Short mmCIF file of C-alpha atoms in Angstrom, two decimals:
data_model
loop_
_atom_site.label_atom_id
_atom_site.label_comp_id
_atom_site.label_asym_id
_atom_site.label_seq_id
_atom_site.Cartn_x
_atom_site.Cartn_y
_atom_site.Cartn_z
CA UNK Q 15 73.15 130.78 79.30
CA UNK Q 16 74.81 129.18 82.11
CA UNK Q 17 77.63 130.89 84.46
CA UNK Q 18 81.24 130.91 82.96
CA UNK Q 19 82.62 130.44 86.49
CA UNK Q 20 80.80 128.61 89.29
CA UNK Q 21 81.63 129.78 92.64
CA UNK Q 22 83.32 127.05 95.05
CA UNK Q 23 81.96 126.35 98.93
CA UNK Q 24 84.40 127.97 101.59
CA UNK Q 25 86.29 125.16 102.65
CA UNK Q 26 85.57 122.21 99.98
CA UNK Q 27 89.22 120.80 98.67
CA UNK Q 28 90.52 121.02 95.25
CA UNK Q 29 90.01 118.17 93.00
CA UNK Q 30 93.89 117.74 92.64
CA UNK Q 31 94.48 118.11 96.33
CA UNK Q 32 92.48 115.21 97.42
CA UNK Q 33 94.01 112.77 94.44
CA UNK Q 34 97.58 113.90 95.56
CA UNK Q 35 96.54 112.85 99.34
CA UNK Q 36 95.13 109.64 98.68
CA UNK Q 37 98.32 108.92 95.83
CA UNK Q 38 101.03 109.81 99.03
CA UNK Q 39 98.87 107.69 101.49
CA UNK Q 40 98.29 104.34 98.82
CA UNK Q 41 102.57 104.58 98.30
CA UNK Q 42 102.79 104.76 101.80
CA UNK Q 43 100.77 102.15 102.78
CA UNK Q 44 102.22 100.58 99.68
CA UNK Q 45 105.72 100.32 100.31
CA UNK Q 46 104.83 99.68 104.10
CA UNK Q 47 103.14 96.01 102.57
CA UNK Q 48 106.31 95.24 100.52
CA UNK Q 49 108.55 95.41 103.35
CA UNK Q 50 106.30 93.77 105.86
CA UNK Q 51 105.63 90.76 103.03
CA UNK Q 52 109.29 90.58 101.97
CA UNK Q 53 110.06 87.76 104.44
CA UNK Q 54 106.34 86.35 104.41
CA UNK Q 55 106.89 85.45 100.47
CA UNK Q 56 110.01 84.31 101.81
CA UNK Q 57 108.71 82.01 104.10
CA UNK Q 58 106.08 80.74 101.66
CA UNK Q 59 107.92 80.24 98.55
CA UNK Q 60 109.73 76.73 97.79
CA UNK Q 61 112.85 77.35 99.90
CA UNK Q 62 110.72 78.90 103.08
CA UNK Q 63 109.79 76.33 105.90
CA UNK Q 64 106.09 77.51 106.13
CA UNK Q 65 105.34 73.99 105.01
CA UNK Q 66 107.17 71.84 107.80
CA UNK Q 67 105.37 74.38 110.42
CA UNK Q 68 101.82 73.25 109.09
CA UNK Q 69 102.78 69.20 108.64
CA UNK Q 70 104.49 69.48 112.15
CA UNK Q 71 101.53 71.26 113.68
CA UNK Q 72 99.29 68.77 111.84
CA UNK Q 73 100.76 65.73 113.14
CA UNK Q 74 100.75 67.26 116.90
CA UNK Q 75 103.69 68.68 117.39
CA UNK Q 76 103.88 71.82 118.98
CA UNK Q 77 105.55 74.15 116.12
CA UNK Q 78 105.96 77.90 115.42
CA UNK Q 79 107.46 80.53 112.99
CA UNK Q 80 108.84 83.46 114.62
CA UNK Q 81 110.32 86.91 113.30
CA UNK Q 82 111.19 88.44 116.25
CA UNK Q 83 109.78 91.38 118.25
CA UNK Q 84 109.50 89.93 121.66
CA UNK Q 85 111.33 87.69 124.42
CA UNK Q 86 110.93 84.02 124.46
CA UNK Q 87 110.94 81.84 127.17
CA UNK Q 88 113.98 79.54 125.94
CA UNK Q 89 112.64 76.82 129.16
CA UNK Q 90 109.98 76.53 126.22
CA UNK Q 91 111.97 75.54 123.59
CA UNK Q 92 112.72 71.96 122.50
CA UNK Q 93 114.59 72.50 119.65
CA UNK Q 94 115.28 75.81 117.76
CA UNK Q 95 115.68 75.71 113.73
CA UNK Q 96 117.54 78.63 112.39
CA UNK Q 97 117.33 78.68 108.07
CA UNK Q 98 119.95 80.90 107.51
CA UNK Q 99 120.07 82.53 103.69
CA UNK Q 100 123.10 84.64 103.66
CA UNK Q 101 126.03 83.21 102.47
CA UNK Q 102 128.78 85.61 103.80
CA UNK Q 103 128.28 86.28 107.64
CA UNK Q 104 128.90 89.49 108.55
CA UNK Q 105 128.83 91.25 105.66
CA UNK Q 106 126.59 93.62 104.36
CA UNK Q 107 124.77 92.29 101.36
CA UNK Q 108 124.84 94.22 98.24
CA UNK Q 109 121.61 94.80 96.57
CA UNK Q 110 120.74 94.10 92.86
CA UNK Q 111 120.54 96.58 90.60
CA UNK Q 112 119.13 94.44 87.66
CA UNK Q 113 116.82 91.12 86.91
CA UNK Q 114 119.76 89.03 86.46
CA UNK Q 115 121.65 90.14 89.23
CA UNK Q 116 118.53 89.56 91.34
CA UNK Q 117 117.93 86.04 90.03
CA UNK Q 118 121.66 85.01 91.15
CA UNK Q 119 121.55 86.74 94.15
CA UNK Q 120 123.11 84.38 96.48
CA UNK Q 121 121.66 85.96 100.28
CA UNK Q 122 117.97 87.30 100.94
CA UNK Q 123 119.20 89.20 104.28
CA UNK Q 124 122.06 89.98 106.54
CA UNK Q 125 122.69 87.85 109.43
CA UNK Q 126 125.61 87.69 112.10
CA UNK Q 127 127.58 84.54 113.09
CA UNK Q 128 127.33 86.18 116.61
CA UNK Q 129 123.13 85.61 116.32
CA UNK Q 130 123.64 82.38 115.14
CA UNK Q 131 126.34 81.38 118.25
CA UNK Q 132 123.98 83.05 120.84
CA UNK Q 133 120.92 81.04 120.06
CA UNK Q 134 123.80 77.56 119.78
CA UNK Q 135 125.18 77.85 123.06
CA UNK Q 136 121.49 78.97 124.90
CA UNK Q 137 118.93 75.88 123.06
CA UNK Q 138 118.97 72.99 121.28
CA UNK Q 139 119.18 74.45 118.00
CA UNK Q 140 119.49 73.16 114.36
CA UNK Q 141 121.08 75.25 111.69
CA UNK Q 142 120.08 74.65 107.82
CA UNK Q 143 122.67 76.05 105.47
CA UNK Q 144 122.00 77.68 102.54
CA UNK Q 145 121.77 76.16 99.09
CA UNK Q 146 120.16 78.41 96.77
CA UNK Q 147 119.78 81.41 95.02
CA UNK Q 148 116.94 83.93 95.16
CA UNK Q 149 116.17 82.92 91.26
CA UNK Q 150 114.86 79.76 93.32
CA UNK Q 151 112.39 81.64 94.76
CA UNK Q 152 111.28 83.95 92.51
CA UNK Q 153 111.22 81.45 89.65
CA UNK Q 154 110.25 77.96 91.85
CA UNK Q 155 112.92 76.40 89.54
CA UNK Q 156 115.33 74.51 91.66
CA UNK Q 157 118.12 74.57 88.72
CA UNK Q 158 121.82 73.63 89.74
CA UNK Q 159 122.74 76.75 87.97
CA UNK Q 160 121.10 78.55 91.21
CA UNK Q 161 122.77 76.45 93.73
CA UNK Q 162 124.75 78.59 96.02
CA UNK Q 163 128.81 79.04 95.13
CA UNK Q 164 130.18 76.39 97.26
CA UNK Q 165 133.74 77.84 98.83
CA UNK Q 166 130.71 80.94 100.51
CA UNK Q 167 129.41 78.35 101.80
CA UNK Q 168 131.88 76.57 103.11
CA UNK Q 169 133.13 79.66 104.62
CA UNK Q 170 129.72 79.90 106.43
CA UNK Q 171 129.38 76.60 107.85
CA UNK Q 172 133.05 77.54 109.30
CA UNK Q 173 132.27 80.21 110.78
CA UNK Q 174 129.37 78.31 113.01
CA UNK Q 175 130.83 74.92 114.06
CA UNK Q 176 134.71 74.23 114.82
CA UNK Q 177 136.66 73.45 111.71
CA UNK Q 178 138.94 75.69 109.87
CA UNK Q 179 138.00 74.28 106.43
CA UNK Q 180 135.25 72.35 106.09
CA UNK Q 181 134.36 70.90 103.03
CA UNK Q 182 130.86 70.91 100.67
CA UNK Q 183 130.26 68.17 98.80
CA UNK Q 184 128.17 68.29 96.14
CA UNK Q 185 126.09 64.83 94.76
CA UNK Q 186 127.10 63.27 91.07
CA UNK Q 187 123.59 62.37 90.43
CA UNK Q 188 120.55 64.23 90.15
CA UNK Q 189 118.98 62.70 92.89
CA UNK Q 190 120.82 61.05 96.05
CA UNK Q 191 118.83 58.74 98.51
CA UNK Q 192 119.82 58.67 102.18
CA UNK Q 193 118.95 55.59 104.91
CA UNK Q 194 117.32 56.47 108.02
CA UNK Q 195 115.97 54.81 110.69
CA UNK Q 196 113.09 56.10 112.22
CA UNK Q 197 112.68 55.94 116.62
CA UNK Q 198 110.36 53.21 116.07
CA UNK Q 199 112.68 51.16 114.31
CA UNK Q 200 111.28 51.93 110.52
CA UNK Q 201 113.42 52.06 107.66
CA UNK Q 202 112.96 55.29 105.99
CA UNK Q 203 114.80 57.18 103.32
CA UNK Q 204 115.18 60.46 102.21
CA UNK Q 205 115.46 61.88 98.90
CA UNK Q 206 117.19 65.23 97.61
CA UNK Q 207 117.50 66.84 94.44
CA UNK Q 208 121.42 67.97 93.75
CA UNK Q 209 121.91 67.26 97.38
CA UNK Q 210 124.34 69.63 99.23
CA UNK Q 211 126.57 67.24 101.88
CA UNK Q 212 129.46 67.91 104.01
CA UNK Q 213 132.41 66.94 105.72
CA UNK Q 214 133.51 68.47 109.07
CA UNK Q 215 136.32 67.27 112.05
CA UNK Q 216 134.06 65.99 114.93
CA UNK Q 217 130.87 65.61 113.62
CA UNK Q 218 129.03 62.50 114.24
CA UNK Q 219 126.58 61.91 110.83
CA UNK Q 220 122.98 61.70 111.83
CA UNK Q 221 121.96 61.12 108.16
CA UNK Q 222 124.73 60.31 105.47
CA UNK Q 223 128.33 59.00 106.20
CA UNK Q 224 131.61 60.84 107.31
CA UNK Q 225 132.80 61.91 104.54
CA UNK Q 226 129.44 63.09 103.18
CA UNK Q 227 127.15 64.51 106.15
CA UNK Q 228 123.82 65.44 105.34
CA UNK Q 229 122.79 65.93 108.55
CA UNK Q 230 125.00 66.27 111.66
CA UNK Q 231 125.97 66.85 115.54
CA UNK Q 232 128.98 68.94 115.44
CA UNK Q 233 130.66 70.88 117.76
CA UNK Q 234 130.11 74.90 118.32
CA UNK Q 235 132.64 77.23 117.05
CA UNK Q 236 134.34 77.67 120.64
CA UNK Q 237 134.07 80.41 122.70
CA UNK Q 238 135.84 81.57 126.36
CA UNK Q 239 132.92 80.04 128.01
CA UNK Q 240 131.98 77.09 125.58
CA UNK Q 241 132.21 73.86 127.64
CA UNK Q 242 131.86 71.30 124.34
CA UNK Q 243 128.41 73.03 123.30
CA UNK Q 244 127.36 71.59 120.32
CA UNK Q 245 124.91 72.01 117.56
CA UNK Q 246 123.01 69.97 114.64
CA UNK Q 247 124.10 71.44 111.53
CA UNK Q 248 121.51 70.58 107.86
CA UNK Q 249 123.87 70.86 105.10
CA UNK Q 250 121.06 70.85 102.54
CA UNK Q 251 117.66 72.68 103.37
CA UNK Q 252 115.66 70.25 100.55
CA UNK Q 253 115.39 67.98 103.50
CA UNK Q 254 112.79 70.50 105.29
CA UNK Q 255 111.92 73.58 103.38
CA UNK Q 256 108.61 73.06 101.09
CA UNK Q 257 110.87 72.43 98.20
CA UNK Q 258 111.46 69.16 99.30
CA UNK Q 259 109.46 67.74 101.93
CA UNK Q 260 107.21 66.07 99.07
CA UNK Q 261 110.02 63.69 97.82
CA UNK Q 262 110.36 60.63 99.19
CA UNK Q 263 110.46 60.33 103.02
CA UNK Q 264 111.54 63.64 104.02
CA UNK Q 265 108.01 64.52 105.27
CA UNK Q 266 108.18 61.47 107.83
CA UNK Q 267 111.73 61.46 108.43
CA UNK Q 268 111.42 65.25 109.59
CA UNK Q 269 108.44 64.47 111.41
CA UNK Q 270 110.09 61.67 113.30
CA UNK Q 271 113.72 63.69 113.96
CA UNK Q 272 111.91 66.89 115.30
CA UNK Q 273 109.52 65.09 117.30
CA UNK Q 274 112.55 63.15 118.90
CA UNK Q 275 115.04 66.00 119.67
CA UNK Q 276 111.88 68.21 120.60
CA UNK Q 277 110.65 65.34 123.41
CA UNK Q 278 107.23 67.70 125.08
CA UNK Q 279 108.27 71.01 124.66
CA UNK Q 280 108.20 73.40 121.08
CA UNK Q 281 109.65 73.54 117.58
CA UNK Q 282 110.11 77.08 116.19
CA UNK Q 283 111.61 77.89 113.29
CA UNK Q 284 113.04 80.93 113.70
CA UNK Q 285 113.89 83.51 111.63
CA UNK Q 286 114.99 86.84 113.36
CA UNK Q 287 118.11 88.64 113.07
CA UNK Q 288 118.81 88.96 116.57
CA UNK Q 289 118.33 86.69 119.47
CA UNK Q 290 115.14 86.87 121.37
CA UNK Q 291 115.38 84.25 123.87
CA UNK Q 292 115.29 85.09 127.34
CA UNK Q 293 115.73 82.92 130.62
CA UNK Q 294 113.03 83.59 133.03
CA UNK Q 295 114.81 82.07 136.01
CA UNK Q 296 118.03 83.88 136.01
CA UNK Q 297 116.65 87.25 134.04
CA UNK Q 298 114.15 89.85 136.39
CA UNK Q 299 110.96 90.18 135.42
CA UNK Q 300 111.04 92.92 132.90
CA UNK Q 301 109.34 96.17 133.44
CA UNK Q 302 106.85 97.50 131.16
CA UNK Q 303 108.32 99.80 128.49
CA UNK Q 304 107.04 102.45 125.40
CA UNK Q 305 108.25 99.22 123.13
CA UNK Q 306 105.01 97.01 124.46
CA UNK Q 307 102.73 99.54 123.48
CA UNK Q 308 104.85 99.89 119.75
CA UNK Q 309 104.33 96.40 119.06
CA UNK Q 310 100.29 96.98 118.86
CA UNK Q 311 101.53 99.76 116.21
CA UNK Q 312 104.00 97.26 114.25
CA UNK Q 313 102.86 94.02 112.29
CA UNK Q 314 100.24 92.85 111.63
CA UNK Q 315 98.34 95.77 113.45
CA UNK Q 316 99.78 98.40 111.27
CA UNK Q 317 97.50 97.72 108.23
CA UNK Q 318 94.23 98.14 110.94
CA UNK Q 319 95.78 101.15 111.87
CA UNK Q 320 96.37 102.28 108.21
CA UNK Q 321 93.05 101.48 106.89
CA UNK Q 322 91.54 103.26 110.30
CA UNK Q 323 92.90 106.37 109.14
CA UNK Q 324 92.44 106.66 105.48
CA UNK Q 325 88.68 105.65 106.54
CA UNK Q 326 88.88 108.90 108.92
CA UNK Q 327 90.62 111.09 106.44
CA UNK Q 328 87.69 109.94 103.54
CA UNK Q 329 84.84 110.44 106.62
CA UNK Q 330 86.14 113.60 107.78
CA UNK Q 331 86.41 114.87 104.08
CA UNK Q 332 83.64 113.86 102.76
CA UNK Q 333 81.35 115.46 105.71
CA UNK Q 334 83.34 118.10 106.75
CA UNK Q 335 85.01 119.41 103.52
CA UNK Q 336 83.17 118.22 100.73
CA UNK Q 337 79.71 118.65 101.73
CA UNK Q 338 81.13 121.96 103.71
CA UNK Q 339 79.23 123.99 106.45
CA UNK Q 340 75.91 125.54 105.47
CA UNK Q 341 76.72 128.76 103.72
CA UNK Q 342 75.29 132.03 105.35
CA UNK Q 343 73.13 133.15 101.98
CA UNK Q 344 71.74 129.29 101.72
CA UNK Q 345 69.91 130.35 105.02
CA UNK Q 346 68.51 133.75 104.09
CA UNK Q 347 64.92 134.87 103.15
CA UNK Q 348 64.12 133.73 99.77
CA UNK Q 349 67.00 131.41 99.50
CA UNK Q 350 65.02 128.33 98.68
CA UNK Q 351 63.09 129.54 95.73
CA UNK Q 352 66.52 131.16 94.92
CA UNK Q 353 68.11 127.85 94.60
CA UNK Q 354 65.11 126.30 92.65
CA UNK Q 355 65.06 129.05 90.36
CA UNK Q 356 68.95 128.26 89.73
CA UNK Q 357 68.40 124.28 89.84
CA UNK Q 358 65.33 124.76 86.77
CA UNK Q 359 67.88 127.15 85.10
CA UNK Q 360 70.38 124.71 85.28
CA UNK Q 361 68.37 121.97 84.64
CA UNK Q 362 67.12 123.47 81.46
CA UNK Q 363 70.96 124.94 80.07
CA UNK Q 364 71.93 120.90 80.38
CA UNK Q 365 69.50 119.61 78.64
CA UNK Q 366 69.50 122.06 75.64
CA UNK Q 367 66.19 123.99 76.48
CA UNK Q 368 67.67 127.52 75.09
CA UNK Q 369 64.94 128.59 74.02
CA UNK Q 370 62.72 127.78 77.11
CA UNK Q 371 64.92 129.00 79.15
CA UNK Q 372 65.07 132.63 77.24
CA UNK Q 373 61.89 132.87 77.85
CA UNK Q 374 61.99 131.61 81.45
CA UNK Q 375 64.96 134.73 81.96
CA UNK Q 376 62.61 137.61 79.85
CA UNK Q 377 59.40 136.99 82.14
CA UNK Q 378 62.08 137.04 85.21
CA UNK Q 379 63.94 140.18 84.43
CA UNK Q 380 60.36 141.88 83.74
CA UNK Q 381 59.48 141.26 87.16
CA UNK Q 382 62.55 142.25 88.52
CA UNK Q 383 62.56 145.49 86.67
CA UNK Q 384 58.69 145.78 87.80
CA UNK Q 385 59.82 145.72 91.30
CA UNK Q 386 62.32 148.45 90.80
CA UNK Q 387 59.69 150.57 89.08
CA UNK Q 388 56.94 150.39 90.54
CA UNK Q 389 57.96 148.48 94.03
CA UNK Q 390 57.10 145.48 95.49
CA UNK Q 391 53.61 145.88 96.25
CA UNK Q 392 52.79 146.12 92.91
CA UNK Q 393 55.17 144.18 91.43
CA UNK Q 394 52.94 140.94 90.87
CA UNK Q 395 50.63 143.37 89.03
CA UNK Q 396 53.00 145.27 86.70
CA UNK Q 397 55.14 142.15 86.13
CA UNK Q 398 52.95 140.73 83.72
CA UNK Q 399 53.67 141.03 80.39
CA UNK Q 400 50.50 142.79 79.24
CA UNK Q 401 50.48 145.03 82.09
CA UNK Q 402 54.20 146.10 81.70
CA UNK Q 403 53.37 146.74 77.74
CA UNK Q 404 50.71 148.67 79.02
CA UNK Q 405 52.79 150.94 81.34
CA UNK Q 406 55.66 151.28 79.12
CA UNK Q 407 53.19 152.40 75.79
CA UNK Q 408 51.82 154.95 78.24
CA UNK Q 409 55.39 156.30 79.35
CA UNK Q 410 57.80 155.21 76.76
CA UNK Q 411 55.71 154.65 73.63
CA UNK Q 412 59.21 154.26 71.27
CA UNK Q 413 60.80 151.68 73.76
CA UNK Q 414 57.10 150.15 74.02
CA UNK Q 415 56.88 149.18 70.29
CA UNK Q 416 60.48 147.74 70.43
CA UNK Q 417 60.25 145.63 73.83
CA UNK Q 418 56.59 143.96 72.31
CA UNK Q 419 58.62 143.09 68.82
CA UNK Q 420 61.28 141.58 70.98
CA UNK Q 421 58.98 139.48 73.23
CA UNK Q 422 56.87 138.38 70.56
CA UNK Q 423 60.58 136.98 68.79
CA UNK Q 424 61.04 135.46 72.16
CA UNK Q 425 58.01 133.98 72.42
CA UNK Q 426 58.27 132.21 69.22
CA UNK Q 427 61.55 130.94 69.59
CA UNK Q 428 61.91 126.71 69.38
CA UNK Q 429 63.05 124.98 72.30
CA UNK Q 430 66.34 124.29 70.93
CA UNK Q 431 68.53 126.58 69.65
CA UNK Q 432 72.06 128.00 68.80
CA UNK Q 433 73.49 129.65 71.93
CA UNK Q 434 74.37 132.71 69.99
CA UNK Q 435 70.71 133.40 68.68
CA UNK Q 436 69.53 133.59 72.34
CA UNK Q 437 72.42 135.82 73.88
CA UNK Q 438 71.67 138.05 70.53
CA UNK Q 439 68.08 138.34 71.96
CA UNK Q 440 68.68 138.49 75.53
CA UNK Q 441 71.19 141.38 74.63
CA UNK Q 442 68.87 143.43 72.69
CA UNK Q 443 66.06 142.60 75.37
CA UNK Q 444 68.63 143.93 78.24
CA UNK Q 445 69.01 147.17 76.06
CA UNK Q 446 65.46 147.83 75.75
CA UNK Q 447 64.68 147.21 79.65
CA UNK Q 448 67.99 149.23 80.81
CA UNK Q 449 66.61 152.42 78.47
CA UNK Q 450 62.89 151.96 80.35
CA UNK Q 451 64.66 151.81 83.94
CA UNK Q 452 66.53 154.89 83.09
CA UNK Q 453 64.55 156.69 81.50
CA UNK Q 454 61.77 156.49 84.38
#
């Protein structure tokens, strides 16, 4: 009793369509979060130095992360920390193909010994080494079975102070206690799990001895212009990262170090690829460039921008497309009781009221038929069902006799009903008004 096929607004949008658009633009935005939260969970996990930013900041000293993506004013900077995590400079890392390989994955990025010299020989700056593997991070297991292979390791610390072979060290007990004195004449000392030491030509020990260096002043890997530049080099990150500044001292004695080589000025812990530092006596004023408006288009604006337009795209759908323009027969005479007629009809099919609804389409098509007869002036008369009994007996007094045995069936049907008893007595009602409209 209903329409087999409903007719579709111009212009609304395809179930399908709309699920494929909002699938592409979740991936998108997606795969857009993992990369941009790669280095965050980096940062945050147990070898990241998130932690020694907040305790730094919290004890008032000025202290910063940065990623990149602008110049810094290196007159700012009292001492730059560089965590490196790749243990073979220069290369290109190979990615992991499966969980294992990704839990002994030795680097999380690529990074250039030319960065690293750069940022040496322009600040104060403090390299940590790397000691572990990414099943560190991903696990927050600090296992000696995902320390870093020593001889990489070695060959990175050599290619960032000036030795040919310096030598790792690695601690005989699980954990190895170091002596520091603090600036204010305490006696501190620091604690590291499976601590990571070194031994290098001309490095002075700032914690640990000569021939095991935990932390140290050593001199820069040299350069044409290097006029004994020199650097402080962490052998073992566990002293810093948030892996480690919970055991023993560390928290204090990294407090106290910092704050000393940093005097008044800032701490950042940088960890960019390239080298963003600028000097603003000796470099022009830089003019404005297409990249200063692309950074309001990066990180972390990108996910206000991404969120702006899906909320467009869902707007401008659902009020342009969905709801669609008002259709040309929705505005002509007679529309509205059109539509009613259709929204009873409809109203009725769902809720099983066949047999209302039969009779609801036989007083309906008797009208309709009245009109065609007779024509709309007296169609309210002869659209009754007495009066069009009455006319049809006097003109078509076989069709007359059918049509009333028909109606009075109709009448008496129940208000629900099998679908295929109805159409059976629509059908034969059809035939008997078709034969009257002809036959007039």
């Amino acid at each position: 009793m209903s329409e087999t096929e409903t007719a579709r607004t111009p212009g609304t949008l395809r179930i399908e369509t709309v699920v494929i658009v909002l699938v592409c633009a979740i991936g998108i935005a997606g795969l857009w979060y993992l990369l941009s939260q790669r280095q965050q969970t980096l940062r945050s996990s147990p070898a990241g130095f998130d932690g020694l930013q907040v305790w730094l900041a919290s004890e008032g000293v000025s202290a910063q992360n940065f990623s990149g993506g602008w110049p810094i004013d290196q007159t700012s900077i009292g001492l730059l920390v560089v965590p490196v995590y790749d243990t073979a400079l220069d290369d290109d890392r190979v990615p992991a193909t499966t969980k294992q390989e990704l839990l002994l994955q030795q680097d999380e990025y690529d990074l250039d010994t030319s960065v690293i010299s750069i940022k040496a020989r322009t600040v104060p700056t403090l390299v940590v080494l790397p000691k572990w593997r990414s099943g560190m991070r991903l696990t927050g297991l600090a296992h000696p079975v995902l320390k870093a292979d020593r001889d990489r390791l070695a060959s990175t610390l050599g290619k960032i102070i000036d030795e040919i072979n310096p030598e790792l060290i690695d601690a005989k007990s699980p954990f190895t206690d170091f002596p520091y004195r603090s600036t204010d004449g305490k006696d501190l000392r620091t604690r590291i799990y499976a601590a990571q030491m070194f031994k290098g030509r001309d490095c002075i020990p700032i914690i640990g001895t000569e021939e095991a260096m935990l932390l140290a002043d050593c001199p820069v890997q040299k350069a044409a212009d290097d006029q004994g530049r020199r650097l402080l080099v962490l052998s073992d990150p566990d002293l810093l990262n948030n892996h480690g500044l919970r055991l023993g001292d560390n928290a204090r004695i990294a407090l106290d170090f910092l704050r000393s080589k940093a005097a008044d000025r800032n701490v950042m812990i940088d960890y960019s690829l390239n080298s963003w530092l600028r000097d603003p006596v000796s470099e022009p004023e830089r003019e404005r460039t297409w990249a200063d408006l692309a950074r309001f288009f990066g990180p972390p604006f990108l996910t206000l921008w991404i969120g702006a337009a899906l909320a467009f795209l869902l707007f401008f759908w659902r009020g342009a497309l969905r709801a669609g323009p008002i259709r040309l027969e929705a505005a002509a005479p007679g529309a509205g009781k059109l539509l009613a007629v259709r929204a009873r009809a409809r109203l009725m099919r769902l809720s099983g009221q066949d047999g209302a609804l039969t009779r609801e389409y036989a007083a309906a098509r008797m009208s309709a038929t009245a009109a065609a007869l007779f024509g709309s002036a007296h169609a309210r008369h002869y659209g009754g069902e007495e009066a069009f009994l009455k006319s049809a007996q006097h003109r078509h007094p076989a069709e007359a006799a059918r049509l009333r045995t028909v109606l009075a069936d109709i009448r008496r049907l129940p208000a629900h009903l099998p679908a295929s008893e109805a159409i059976r007595l629509i059908d034969e009602f059809e035939q008997v008004l078709e034969q009257i409209h002809h036959d007039a």
